[in-house]
Amino acid sequence: MNLERLNRITVEADKCGAGHAFAAAHPCTDVLELLGAGASFEEILADYRFLEREDILAALDYAAYQTDHVVLPAS
């Protein structure tokens, strides 16, 4: 995971429902959903020309960062 890439993702109250998005105001979750549906980096970049490869990698880093936490077993 490259935490430096997370700087590509912003949160702005007036864009994308105040969710995590790229500077081009494209939600991070949209990119993750496209990847989950099987879209390749090349397909995403062709459809969303304002995104860069580093943006897609940042979305993956963001997802990894969000899920990287200790899970405590229930007593």
mmCIF file of N, CA and C in Angstrom:
data_model
loop_
_atom_site.group_PDB
_atom_site.id
_atom_site.type_symbol
_atom_site.label_atom_id
_atom_site.label_comp_id
_atom_site.label_asym_id
_atom_site.label_seq_id
_atom_site.Cartn_x
_atom_site.Cartn_y
_atom_site.Cartn_z
ATOM 1 N N MET A 1 0.853 -1.170 0.000
ATOM 2 C CA MET A 1 0.000 0.000 0.000
ATOM 3 C C MET A 1 0.901 1.235 0.000
ATOM 4 N N ASN A 2 0.515 2.188 -0.826
ATOM 5 C CA ASN A 2 1.274 3.435 -0.937
ATOM 6 C C ASN A 2 0.431 4.573 -0.367
ATOM 7 N N LEU A 3 0.711 4.955 0.868
ATOM 8 C CA LEU A 3 -0.074 6.000 1.520
ATOM 9 C C LEU A 3 0.082 7.351 0.850
ATOM 10 N N GLU A 4 1.181 7.573 0.143
ATOM 11 C CA GLU A 4 1.383 8.832 -0.582
ATOM 12 C C GLU A 4 0.288 9.031 -1.638
ATOM 13 N N ARG A 5 -0.135 7.931 -2.261
ATOM 14 C CA ARG A 5 -1.166 8.027 -3.310
ATOM 15 C C ARG A 5 -2.504 8.479 -2.751
ATOM 16 N N LEU A 6 -2.735 8.275 -1.471
ATOM 17 C CA LEU A 6 -4.011 8.684 -0.882
ATOM 18 C C LEU A 6 -4.235 10.190 -1.000
ATOM 19 N N ASN A 7 -3.169 10.946 -1.226
ATOM 20 C CA ASN A 7 -3.304 12.387 -1.430
ATOM 21 C C ASN A 7 -4.073 12.724 -2.700
ATOM 22 N N ARG A 8 -4.226 11.762 -3.595
ATOM 23 C CA ARG A 8 -4.980 11.972 -4.831
ATOM 24 C C ARG A 8 -6.486 11.970 -4.564
ATOM 25 N N ILE A 9 -6.869 11.517 -3.385
ATOM 26 C CA ILE A 9 -8.285 11.395 -3.028
ATOM 27 C C ILE A 9 -8.646 12.531 -2.072
ATOM 28 N N THR A 10 -9.764 13.179 -2.358
ATOM 29 C CA THR A 10 -10.190 14.310 -1.542
ATOM 30 C C THR A 10 -11.594 14.086 -1.004
ATOM 31 N N VAL A 11 -11.955 14.868 -0.010
ATOM 32 C CA VAL A 11 -13.321 14.905 0.501
ATOM 33 C C VAL A 11 -13.745 16.367 0.478
ATOM 34 N N GLU A 12 -14.757 16.655 -0.316
ATOM 35 C CA GLU A 12 -15.266 18.022 -0.398
ATOM 36 C C GLU A 12 -16.774 17.977 -0.195
ATOM 37 N N ALA A 13 -17.258 18.772 0.724
ATOM 38 C CA ALA A 13 -18.672 18.748 1.111
ATOM 39 C C ALA A 13 -19.611 18.982 -0.064
ATOM 40 N N ASP A 14 -19.198 19.757 -1.051
ATOM 41 C CA ASP A 14 -20.088 20.095 -2.158
ATOM 42 C C ASP A 14 -19.932 19.197 -3.383
ATOM 43 N N LYS A 15 -19.109 18.142 -3.272
ATOM 44 C CA LYS A 15 -18.888 17.240 -4.402
ATOM 45 C C LYS A 15 -19.134 15.798 -3.988
ATOM 46 N N CYS A 16 -19.723 15.032 -4.843
ATOM 47 C CA CYS A 16 -19.883 13.581 -4.667
ATOM 48 C C CYS A 16 -20.527 13.221 -3.337
ATOM 49 N N GLY A 17 -21.490 13.997 -2.897
ATOM 50 C CA GLY A 17 -22.168 13.690 -1.643
ATOM 51 C C GLY A 17 -21.237 13.674 -0.455
ATOM 52 N N ALA A 18 -20.190 14.485 -0.520
ATOM 53 C CA ALA A 18 -19.188 14.596 0.544
ATOM 54 C C ALA A 18 -18.422 13.292 0.754
ATOM 55 N N GLY A 19 -18.406 12.435 -0.261
ATOM 56 C CA GLY A 19 -17.658 11.183 -0.164
ATOM 57 C C GLY A 19 -16.239 11.345 -0.666
ATOM 58 N N HIS A 20 -15.478 10.275 -0.605
ATOM 59 C CA HIS A 20 -14.097 10.284 -1.078
ATOM 60 C C HIS A 20 -14.096 10.251 -2.599
ATOM 61 N N ALA A 21 -13.389 11.207 -3.197
ATOM 62 C CA ALA A 21 -13.371 11.316 -4.650
ATOM 63 C C ALA A 21 -12.007 11.798 -5.113
ATOM 64 N N PHE A 22 -11.792 11.688 -6.421
ATOM 65 C CA PHE A 22 -10.578 12.212 -7.025
ATOM 66 C C PHE A 22 -10.788 13.676 -7.346
ATOM 67 N N ALA A 23 -9.730 14.382 -7.665
ATOM 68 C CA ALA A 23 -9.820 15.813 -7.967
ATOM 69 C C ALA A 23 -10.834 16.087 -9.071
ATOM 70 N N ALA A 24 -11.041 15.130 -9.942
ATOM 71 C CA ALA A 24 -12.006 15.304 -11.038
ATOM 72 C C ALA A 24 -13.433 15.050 -10.561
ATOM 73 N N ALA A 25 -13.638 14.905 -9.264
ATOM 74 C CA ALA A 25 -14.957 14.694 -8.651
ATOM 75 C C ALA A 25 -15.593 13.385 -9.078
ATOM 76 N N HIS A 26 -14.782 12.388 -9.280
ATOM 77 C CA HIS A 26 -15.309 11.059 -9.593
ATOM 78 C C HIS A 26 -15.151 10.197 -8.345
ATOM 79 N N PRO A 27 -16.246 9.650 -7.836
ATOM 80 C CA PRO A 27 -16.165 8.901 -6.576
ATOM 81 C C PRO A 27 -15.221 7.701 -6.634
ATOM 82 N N CYS A 28 -14.486 7.550 -5.579
ATOM 83 C CA CYS A 28 -13.571 6.425 -5.413
ATOM 84 C C CYS A 28 -14.323 5.095 -5.500
ATOM 85 N N THR A 29 -15.516 5.052 -4.921
ATOM 86 C CA THR A 29 -16.277 3.800 -4.917
ATOM 87 C C THR A 29 -16.665 3.372 -6.322
ATOM 88 N N ASP A 30 -16.883 4.330 -7.221
ATOM 89 C CA ASP A 30 -17.208 3.965 -8.609
ATOM 90 C C ASP A 30 -16.069 3.185 -9.244
ATOM 91 N N VAL A 31 -14.849 3.641 -9.021
ATOM 92 C CA VAL A 31 -13.681 2.957 -9.578
ATOM 93 C C VAL A 31 -13.557 1.562 -8.971
ATOM 94 N N LEU A 32 -13.759 1.456 -7.673
ATOM 95 C CA LEU A 32 -13.675 0.147 -7.015
ATOM 96 C C LEU A 32 -14.762 -0.803 -7.526
ATOM 97 N N GLU A 33 -15.966 -0.284 -7.745
ATOM 98 C CA GLU A 33 -17.052 -1.118 -8.274
ATOM 99 C C GLU A 33 -16.743 -1.584 -9.690
ATOM 100 N N LEU A 34 -16.170 -0.727 -10.509
ATOM 101 C CA LEU A 34 -15.791 -1.123 -11.865
ATOM 102 C C LEU A 34 -14.746 -2.230 -11.832
ATOM 103 N N LEU A 35 -13.750 -2.080 -10.970
ATOM 104 C CA LEU A 35 -12.731 -3.124 -10.831
ATOM 105 C C LEU A 35 -13.352 -4.426 -10.354
ATOM 106 N N GLY A 36 -14.257 -4.324 -9.387
ATOM 107 C CA GLY A 36 -14.935 -5.510 -8.862
ATOM 108 C C GLY A 36 -15.794 -6.206 -9.906
ATOM 109 N N ALA A 37 -16.294 -5.442 -10.860
ATOM 110 C CA ALA A 37 -17.115 -6.011 -11.929
ATOM 111 C C ALA A 37 -16.266 -6.611 -13.047
ATOM 112 N N GLY A 38 -14.939 -6.460 -12.916
ATOM 113 C CA GLY A 38 -14.057 -7.081 -13.894
ATOM 114 C C GLY A 38 -13.464 -6.135 -14.922
ATOM 115 N N ALA A 39 -13.730 -4.844 -14.795
ATOM 116 C CA ALA A 39 -13.158 -3.885 -15.743
ATOM 117 C C ALA A 39 -11.647 -3.809 -15.545
ATOM 118 N N SER A 40 -10.938 -3.693 -16.638
ATOM 119 C CA SER A 40 -9.483 -3.554 -16.564
ATOM 120 C C SER A 40 -9.113 -2.087 -16.370
ATOM 121 N N PHE A 41 -7.882 -1.852 -15.971
ATOM 122 C CA PHE A 41 -7.398 -0.478 -15.847
ATOM 123 C C PHE A 41 -7.592 0.250 -17.176
ATOM 124 N N GLU A 42 -7.245 -0.420 -18.262
ATOM 125 C CA GLU A 42 -7.326 0.192 -19.584
ATOM 126 C C GLU A 42 -8.754 0.584 -19.936
ATOM 127 N N GLU A 43 -9.725 -0.271 -19.607
ATOM 128 C CA GLU A 43 -11.131 0.042 -19.880
ATOM 129 C C GLU A 43 -11.586 1.262 -19.075
ATOM 130 N N ILE A 44 -11.213 1.300 -17.818
ATOM 131 C CA ILE A 44 -11.600 2.431 -16.966
ATOM 132 C C ILE A 44 -10.974 3.723 -17.483
ATOM 133 N N LEU A 45 -9.702 3.671 -17.821
ATOM 134 C CA LEU A 45 -9.018 4.866 -18.309
ATOM 135 C C LEU A 45 -9.567 5.332 -19.651
ATOM 136 N N ALA A 46 -10.016 4.406 -20.485
ATOM 137 C CA ALA A 46 -10.609 4.780 -21.778
ATOM 138 C C ALA A 46 -11.968 5.448 -21.576
ATOM 139 N N ASP A 47 -12.737 4.974 -20.605
ATOM 140 C CA ASP A 47 -14.071 5.527 -20.356
ATOM 141 C C ASP A 47 -14.036 6.819 -19.544
ATOM 142 N N TYR A 48 -13.041 6.970 -18.695
ATOM 143 C CA TYR A 48 -12.927 8.141 -17.823
ATOM 144 C C TYR A 48 -11.572 8.790 -18.076
ATOM 145 N N ARG A 49 -11.484 9.537 -19.150
ATOM 146 C CA ARG A 49 -10.204 10.083 -19.623
ATOM 147 C C ARG A 49 -9.541 11.040 -18.640
ATOM 148 N N PHE A 50 -10.302 11.562 -17.692
ATOM 149 C CA PHE A 50 -9.727 12.482 -16.707
ATOM 150 C C PHE A 50 -9.012 11.734 -15.591
ATOM 151 N N LEU A 51 -9.218 10.412 -15.507
ATOM 152 C CA LEU A 51 -8.515 9.616 -14.499
ATOM 153 C C LEU A 51 -7.157 9.186 -15.035
ATOM 154 N N GLU A 52 -6.245 8.944 -14.121
ATOM 155 C CA GLU A 52 -4.928 8.420 -14.455
ATOM 156 C C GLU A 52 -4.739 7.086 -13.747
ATOM 157 N N ARG A 53 -3.783 6.311 -14.223
ATOM 158 C CA ARG A 53 -3.501 5.008 -13.617
ATOM 159 C C ARG A 53 -3.273 5.146 -12.112
ATOM 160 N N GLU A 54 -2.591 6.194 -11.708
ATOM 161 C CA GLU A 54 -2.321 6.420 -10.290
ATOM 162 C C GLU A 54 -3.616 6.620 -9.494
ATOM 163 N N ASP A 55 -4.665 7.146 -10.140
ATOM 164 C CA ASP A 55 -5.949 7.309 -9.458
ATOM 165 C C ASP A 55 -6.562 5.943 -9.139
ATOM 166 N N ILE A 56 -6.463 5.029 -10.073
ATOM 167 C CA ILE A 56 -7.004 3.684 -9.854
ATOM 168 C C ILE A 56 -6.225 2.997 -8.736
ATOM 169 N N LEU A 57 -4.914 3.131 -8.780
ATOM 170 C CA LEU A 57 -4.088 2.556 -7.711
ATOM 171 C C LEU A 57 -4.409 3.207 -6.372
ATOM 172 N N ALA A 58 -4.693 4.503 -6.377
ATOM 173 C CA ALA A 58 -5.067 5.198 -5.143
ATOM 174 C C ALA A 58 -6.379 4.645 -4.594
ATOM 175 N N ALA A 59 -7.329 4.327 -5.473
ATOM 176 C CA ALA A 59 -8.598 3.747 -5.035
ATOM 177 C C ALA A 59 -8.353 2.400 -4.348
ATOM 178 N N LEU A 60 -7.466 1.607 -4.910
ATOM 179 C CA LEU A 60 -7.127 0.320 -4.288
ATOM 180 C C LEU A 60 -6.418 0.521 -2.945
ATOM 181 N N ASP A 61 -5.516 1.488 -2.899
ATOM 182 C CA ASP A 61 -4.844 1.804 -1.634
ATOM 183 C C ASP A 61 -5.855 2.262 -0.588
ATOM 184 N N TYR A 62 -6.808 3.084 -1.017
ATOM 185 C CA TYR A 62 -7.850 3.573 -0.110
ATOM 186 C C TYR A 62 -8.660 2.404 0.457
ATOM 187 N N ALA A 63 -9.060 1.475 -0.407
ATOM 188 C CA ALA A 63 -9.827 0.316 0.043
ATOM 189 C C ALA A 63 -9.007 -0.523 1.018
ATOM 190 N N ALA A 64 -7.743 -0.721 0.710
ATOM 191 C CA ALA A 64 -6.879 -1.499 1.602
ATOM 192 C C ALA A 64 -6.726 -0.791 2.944
ATOM 193 N N TYR A 65 -6.555 0.509 2.908
ATOM 194 C CA TYR A 65 -6.394 1.289 4.144
ATOM 195 C C TYR A 65 -7.663 1.223 4.991
ATOM 196 N N GLN A 66 -8.819 1.293 4.358
ATOM 197 C CA GLN A 66 -10.084 1.275 5.086
ATOM 198 C C GLN A 66 -10.348 -0.080 5.743
ATOM 199 N N THR A 67 -9.832 -1.137 5.170
ATOM 200 C CA THR A 67 -10.093 -2.471 5.720
ATOM 201 C C THR A 67 -8.955 -2.974 6.599
ATOM 202 N N ASP A 68 -7.892 -2.195 6.726
ATOM 203 C CA ASP A 68 -6.735 -2.607 7.504
ATOM 204 C C ASP A 68 -6.913 -2.192 8.965
ATOM 205 N N HIS A 69 -7.585 -3.051 9.716
ATOM 206 C CA HIS A 69 -7.776 -2.785 11.134
ATOM 207 C C HIS A 69 -7.855 -4.116 11.884
ATOM 208 N N VAL A 70 -7.603 -4.027 13.128
ATOM 209 C CA VAL A 70 -7.630 -5.221 13.985
ATOM 210 C C VAL A 70 -9.078 -5.627 14.224
ATOM 211 N N VAL A 71 -9.341 -6.899 14.067
ATOM 212 C CA VAL A 71 -10.672 -7.441 14.357
ATOM 213 C C VAL A 71 -10.576 -8.202 15.676
ATOM 214 N N LEU A 72 -11.330 -7.750 16.639
ATOM 215 C CA LEU A 72 -11.332 -8.400 17.949
ATOM 216 C C LEU A 72 -12.448 -9.428 18.011
ATOM 217 N N PRO A 73 -12.126 -10.629 18.457
ATOM 218 C CA PRO A 73 -13.183 -11.653 18.560
ATOM 219 C C PRO A 73 -14.189 -11.281 19.649
ATOM 220 N N ALA A 74 -15.440 -11.627 19.413
ATOM 221 C CA ALA A 74 -16.470 -11.365 20.411
ATOM 222 C C ALA A 74 -16.286 -12.308 21.590
ATOM 223 N N SER A 75 -16.547 -11.816 22.760
ATOM 224 C CA SER A 75 -16.378 -12.641 23.972
ATOM 225 C C SER A 75 -17.600 -13.500 24.194
#
